[in-house]
Tab-separated table of C-alpha atoms in Angstrom:
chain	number	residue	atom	x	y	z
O	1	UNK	CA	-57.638	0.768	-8.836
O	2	UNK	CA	-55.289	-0.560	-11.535
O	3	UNK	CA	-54.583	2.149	-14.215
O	4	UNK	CA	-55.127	1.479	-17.591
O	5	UNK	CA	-52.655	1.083	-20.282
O	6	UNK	CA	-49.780	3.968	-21.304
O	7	UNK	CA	-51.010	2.997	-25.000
O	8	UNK	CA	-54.411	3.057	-24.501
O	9	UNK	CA	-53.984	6.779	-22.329
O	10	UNK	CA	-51.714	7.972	-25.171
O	11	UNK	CA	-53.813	6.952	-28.042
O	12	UNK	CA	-57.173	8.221	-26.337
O	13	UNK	CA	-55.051	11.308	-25.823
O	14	UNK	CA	-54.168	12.020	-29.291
O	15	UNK	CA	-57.621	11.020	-30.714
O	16	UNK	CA	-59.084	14.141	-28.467
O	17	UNK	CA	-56.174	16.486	-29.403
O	18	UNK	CA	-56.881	15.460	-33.271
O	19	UNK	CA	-60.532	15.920	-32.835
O	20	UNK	CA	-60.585	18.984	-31.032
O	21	UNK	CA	-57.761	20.973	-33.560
O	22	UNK	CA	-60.518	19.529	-36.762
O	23	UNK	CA	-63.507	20.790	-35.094
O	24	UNK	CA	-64.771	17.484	-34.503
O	25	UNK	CA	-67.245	17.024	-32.323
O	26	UNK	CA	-67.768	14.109	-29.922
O	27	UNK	CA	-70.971	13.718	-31.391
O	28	UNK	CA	-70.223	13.660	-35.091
O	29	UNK	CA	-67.273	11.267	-34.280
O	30	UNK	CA	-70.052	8.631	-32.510
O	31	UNK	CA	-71.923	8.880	-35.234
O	32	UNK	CA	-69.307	8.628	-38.163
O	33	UNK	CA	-67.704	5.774	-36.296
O	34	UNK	CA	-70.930	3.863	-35.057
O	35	UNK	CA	-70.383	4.325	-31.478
O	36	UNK	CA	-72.016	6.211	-28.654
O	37	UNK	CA	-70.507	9.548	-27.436
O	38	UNK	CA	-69.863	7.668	-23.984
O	39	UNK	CA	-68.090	5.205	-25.755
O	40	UNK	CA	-65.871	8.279	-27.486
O	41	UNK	CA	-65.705	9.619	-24.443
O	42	UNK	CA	-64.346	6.341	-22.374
O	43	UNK	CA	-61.724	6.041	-25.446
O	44	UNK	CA	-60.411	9.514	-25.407
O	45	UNK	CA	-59.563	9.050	-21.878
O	46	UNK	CA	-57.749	5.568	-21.968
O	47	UNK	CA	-60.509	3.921	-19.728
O	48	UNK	CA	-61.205	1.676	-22.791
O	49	UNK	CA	-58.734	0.673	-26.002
O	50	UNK	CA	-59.505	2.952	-28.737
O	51	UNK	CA	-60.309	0.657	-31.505
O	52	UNK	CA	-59.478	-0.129	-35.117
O	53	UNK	CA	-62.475	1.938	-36.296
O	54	UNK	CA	-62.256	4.879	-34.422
O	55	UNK	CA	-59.054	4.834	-34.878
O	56	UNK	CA	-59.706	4.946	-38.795
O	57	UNK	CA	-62.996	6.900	-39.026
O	58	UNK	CA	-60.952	10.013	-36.680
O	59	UNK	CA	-58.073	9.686	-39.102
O	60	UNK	CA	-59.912	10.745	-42.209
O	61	UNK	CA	-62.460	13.116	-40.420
O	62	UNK	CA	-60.035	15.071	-38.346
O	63	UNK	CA	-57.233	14.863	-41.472
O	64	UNK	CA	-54.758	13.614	-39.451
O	65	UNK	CA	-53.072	11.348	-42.720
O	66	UNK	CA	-51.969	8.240	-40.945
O	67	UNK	CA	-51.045	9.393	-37.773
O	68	UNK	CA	-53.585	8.022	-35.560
O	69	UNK	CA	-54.623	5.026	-37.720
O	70	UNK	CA	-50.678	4.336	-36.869
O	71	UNK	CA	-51.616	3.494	-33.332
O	72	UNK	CA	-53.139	0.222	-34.057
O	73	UNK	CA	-50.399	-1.421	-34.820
O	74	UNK	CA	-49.037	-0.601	-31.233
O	75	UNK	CA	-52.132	-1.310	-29.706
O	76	UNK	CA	-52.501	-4.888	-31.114
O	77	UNK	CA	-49.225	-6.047	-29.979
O	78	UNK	CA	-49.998	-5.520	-25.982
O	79	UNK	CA	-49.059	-9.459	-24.701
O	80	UNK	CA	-50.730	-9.277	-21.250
O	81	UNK	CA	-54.363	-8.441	-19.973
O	82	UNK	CA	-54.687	-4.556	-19.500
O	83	UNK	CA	-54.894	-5.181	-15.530
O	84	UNK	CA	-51.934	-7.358	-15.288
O	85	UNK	CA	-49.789	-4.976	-17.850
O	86	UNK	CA	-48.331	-2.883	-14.066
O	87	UNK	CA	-47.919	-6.269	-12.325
O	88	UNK	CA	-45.448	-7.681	-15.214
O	89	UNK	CA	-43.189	-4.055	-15.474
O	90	UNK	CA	-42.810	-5.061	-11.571
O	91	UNK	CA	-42.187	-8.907	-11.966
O	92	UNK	CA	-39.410	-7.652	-14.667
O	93	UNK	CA	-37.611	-5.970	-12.145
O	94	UNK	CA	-38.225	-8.127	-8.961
O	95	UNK	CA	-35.616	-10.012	-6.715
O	96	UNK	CA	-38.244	-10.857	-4.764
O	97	UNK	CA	-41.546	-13.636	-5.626
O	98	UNK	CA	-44.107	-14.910	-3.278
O	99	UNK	CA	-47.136	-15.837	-4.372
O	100	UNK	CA	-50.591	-17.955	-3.326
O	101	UNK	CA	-52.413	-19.689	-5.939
O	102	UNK	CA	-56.185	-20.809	-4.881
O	103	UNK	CA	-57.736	-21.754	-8.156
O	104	UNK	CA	-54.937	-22.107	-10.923
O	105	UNK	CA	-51.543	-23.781	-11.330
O	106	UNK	CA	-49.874	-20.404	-10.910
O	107	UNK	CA	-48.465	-18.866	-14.350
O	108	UNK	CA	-44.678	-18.990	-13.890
O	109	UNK	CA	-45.079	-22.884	-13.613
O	110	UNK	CA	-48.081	-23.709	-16.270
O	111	UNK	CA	-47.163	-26.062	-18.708
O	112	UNK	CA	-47.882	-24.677	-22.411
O	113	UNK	CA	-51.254	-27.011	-23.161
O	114	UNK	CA	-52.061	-25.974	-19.544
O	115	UNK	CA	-52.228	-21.963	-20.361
O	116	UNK	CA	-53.766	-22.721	-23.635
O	117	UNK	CA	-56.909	-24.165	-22.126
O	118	UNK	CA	-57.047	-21.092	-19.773
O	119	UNK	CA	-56.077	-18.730	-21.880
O	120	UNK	CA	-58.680	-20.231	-24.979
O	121	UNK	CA	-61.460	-20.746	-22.738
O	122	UNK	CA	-61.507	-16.926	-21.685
O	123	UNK	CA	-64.573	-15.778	-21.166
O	124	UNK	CA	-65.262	-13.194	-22.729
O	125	UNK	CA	-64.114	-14.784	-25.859
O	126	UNK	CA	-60.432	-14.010	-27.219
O	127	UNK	CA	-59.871	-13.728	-30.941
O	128	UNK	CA	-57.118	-16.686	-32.141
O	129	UNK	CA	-54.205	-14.535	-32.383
O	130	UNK	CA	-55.099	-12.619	-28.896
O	131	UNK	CA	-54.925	-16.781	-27.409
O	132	UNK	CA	-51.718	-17.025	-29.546
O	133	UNK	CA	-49.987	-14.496	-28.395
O	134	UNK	CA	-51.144	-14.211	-24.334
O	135	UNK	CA	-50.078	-18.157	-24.557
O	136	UNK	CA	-46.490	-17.074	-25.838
O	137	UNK	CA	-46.116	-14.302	-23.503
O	138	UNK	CA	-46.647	-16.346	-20.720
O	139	UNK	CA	-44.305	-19.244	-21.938
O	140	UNK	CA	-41.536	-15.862	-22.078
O	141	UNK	CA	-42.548	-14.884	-18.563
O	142	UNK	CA	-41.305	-18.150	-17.302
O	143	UNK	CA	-37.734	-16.957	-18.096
O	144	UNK	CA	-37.638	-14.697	-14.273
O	145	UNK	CA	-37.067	-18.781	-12.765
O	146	UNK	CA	-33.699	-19.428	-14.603
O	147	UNK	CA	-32.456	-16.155	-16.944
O	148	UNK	CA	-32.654	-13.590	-14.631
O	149	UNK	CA	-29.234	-12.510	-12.880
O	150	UNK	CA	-29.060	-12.870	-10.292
O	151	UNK	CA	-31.686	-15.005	-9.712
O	152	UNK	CA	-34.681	-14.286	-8.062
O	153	UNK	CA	-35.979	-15.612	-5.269
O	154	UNK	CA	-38.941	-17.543	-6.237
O	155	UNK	CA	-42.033	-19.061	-3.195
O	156	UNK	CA	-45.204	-20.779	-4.892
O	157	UNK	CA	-47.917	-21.952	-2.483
O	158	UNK	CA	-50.755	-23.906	-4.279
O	159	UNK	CA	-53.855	-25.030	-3.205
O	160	UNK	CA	-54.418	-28.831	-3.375
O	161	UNK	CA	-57.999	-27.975	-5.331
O	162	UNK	CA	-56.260	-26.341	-8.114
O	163	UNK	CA	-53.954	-29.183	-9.000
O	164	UNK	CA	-57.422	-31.334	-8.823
O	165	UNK	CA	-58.980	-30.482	-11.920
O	166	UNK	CA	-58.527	-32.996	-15.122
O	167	UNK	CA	-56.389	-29.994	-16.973
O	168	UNK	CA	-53.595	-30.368	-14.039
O	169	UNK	CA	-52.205	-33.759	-16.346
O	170	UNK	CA	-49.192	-35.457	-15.441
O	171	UNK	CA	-47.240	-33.474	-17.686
O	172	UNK	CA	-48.011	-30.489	-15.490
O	173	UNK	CA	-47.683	-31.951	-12.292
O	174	UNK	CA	-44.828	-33.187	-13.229
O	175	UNK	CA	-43.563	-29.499	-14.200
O	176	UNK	CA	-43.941	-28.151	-10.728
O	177	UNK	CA	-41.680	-31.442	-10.011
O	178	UNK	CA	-38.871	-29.681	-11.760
O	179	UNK	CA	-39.542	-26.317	-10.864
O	180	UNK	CA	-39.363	-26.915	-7.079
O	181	UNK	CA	-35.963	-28.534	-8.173
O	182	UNK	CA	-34.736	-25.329	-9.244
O	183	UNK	CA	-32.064	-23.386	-6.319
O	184	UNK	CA	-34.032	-20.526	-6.326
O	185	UNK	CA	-37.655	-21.702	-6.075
O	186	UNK	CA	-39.509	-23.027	-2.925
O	187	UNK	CA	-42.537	-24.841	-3.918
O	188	UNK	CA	-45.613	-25.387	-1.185
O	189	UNK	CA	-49.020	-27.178	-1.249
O	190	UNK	CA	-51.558	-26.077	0.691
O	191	UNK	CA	-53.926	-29.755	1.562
O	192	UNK	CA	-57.749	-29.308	1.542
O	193	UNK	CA	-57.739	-30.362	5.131
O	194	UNK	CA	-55.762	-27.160	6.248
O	195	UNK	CA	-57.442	-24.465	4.957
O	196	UNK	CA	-58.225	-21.548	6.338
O	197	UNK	CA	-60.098	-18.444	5.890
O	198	UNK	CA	-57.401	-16.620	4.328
O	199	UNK	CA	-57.042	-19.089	1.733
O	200	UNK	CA	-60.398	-19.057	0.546
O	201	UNK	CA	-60.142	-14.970	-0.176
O	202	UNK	CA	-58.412	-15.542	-3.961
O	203	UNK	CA	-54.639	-15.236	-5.079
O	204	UNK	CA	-51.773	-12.759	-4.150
O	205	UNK	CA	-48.331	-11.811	-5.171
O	206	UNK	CA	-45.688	-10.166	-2.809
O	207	UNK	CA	-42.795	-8.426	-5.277
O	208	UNK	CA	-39.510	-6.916	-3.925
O	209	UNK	CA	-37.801	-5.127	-6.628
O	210	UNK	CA	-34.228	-4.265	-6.742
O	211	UNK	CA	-34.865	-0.764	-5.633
O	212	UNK	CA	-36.275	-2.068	-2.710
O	213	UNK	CA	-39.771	-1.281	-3.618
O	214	UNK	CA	-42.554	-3.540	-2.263
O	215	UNK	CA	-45.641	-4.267	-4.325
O	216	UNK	CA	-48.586	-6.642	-3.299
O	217	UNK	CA	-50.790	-8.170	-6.066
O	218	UNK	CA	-54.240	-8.986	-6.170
O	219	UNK	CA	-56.007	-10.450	-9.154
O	220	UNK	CA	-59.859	-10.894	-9.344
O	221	UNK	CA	-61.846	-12.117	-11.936
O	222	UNK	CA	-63.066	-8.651	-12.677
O	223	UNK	CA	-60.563	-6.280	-11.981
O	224	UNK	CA	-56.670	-6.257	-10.556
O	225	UNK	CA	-54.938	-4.390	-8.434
O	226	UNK	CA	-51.309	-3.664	-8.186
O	227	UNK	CA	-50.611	-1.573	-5.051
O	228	UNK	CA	-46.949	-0.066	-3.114
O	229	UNK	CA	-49.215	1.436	-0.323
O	230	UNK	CA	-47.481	-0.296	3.203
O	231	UNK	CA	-50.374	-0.643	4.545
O	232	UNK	CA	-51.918	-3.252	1.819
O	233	UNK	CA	-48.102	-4.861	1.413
O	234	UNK	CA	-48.402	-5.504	5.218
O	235	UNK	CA	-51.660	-6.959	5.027
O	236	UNK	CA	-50.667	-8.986	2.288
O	237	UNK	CA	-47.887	-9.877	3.943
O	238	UNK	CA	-49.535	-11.079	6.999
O	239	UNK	CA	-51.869	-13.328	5.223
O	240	UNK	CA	-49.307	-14.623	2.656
O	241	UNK	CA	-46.870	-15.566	5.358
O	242	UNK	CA	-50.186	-17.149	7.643
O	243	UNK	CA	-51.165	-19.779	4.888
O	244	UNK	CA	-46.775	-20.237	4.326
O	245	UNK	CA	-47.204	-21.936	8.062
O	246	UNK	CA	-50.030	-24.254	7.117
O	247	UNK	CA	-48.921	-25.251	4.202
O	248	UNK	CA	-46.942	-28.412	3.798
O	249	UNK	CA	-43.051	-28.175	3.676
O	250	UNK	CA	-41.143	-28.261	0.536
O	251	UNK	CA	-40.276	-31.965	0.864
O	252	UNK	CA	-43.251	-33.036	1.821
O	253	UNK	CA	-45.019	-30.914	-0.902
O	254	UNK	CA	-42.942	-32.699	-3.175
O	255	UNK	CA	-43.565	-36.157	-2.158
O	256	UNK	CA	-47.474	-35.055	-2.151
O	257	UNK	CA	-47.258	-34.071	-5.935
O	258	UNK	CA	-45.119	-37.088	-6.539
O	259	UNK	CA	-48.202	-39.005	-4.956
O	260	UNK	CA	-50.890	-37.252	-7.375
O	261	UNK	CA	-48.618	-38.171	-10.298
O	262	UNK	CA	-48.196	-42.199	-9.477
O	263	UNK	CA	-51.718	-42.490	-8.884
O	264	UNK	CA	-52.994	-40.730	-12.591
């Protein structure tokens, strides 16, 4: 299970230290703030983000003169989805990237309208500046194919049905074009006509970090998980490298794209 953010633990932390030195009880802190005492209770232990309110009505009831109204700030500037938040400290740090993509043009390659339409059509809804600033984060993120020294060793394998949807345009098509030109990145499509089991069960990252450290990636539409545990890495491993083999080779992946692109 992927843990929840340091902020979010921190904050909740400091809102149930602050409450319990005032006297405060969960109760009375539901109420003042319009919340349940579950709610309070999910906060104070980082399982949620403790929110503007709270964070406001706990700052005058429990005296605490700024200091825990002060955490919103910090809280508002998080640029990735709490789930992914462990996956990117990793990514930082890799020299290692493999990854399979069943449903999206995977994020290291996505074109900025691309992410924007993903990103903006979140469901549930994102407020404007949440979409502005996930959409520049991930335009950032893109640095690990060409800033990072020494480069890292980048392997994308796409399934054909994900560069099938109107929203994978020329201009993004035409982006994995370039990235596959790029030394360090090896770029694979995976045809409808070889699938497999394995590449029906959703996407996965393989990271290798300087340190040696091995982390597999698994992100669901409901929850994420980032795990080092050798038995899920191999497992990963085994199924990553599997749908490598059916996959079409770099050249020919290529010339399929190329194909897609002269015929939009």
């Amino acid at each position: 299970m992927t843990q929840s953010p340091p902020m979010w633990r921190f904050s909740g932390n400091q809102l149930k230290r602050w409450r319990t030195k005032a006297n405060v009880s969960r109760e009375e802190l539901a109420a003042a703030s319009n919340y349940s005492p579950d709610t309070i209770k999910a906060l104070e232990q980082g399982v949620r983000m403790p929110t503007p309110r709270v964070l406001d009505v706990a700052d005058e009831l429990c005296g605490a003169e700024g200091i825990l109204s002060a955490a919103k700030d910090y809280l508002s500037r998080e640029k990735f989805p709490p789930g992914a938040l462990g996956f990117m400290e990793r990514e930082r740090d890799a020299v290692s990237h493999w990854s399979y993509e069943s449903a999206y043009v995977p994020g290291l390659l996505q074109t900025e309208r691309y992410a924007r339409w993903l990103i903006d059509n979140h469901v549930p809804t994102l407020d404007e500046e949440t979409v502005e600033r996930r959409v520049a984060a991930r335009m950032e993120r893109q640095g690990i194919l060409t800033e990072h020294k020494p480069l890292v060793d980048l392997s994308f394998v796409v399934f054909e049905a994900a560069l099938r949807v109107p929203q994978a345009d020329t201009d993004q098509l035409r982006r994995l074009l370039d990235a596959s030109r790029l030394r360090n990145v090896v770029l694979q499509v995976l045809p409808l006509e070889r699938t497999t089991p394995a590449a029906l069960m959703g996407p996965m990252v393989l990271l290798e970090t300087r340190d040696h450290e091995r982390f597999a990636f698994a992100e669901g539409t409901l929850s994420s998980e980032l795990s080092a545990d050798p038995e899920v890495v191999r497992q990963t491993t085994e199924r990553l490298s599997m749908i490598r083999t059916q996959a079409l080779r770099p050249d020919d992946s290529a010339r399929f794209i190329e194909r897609m692109v002269d015929h939009q």
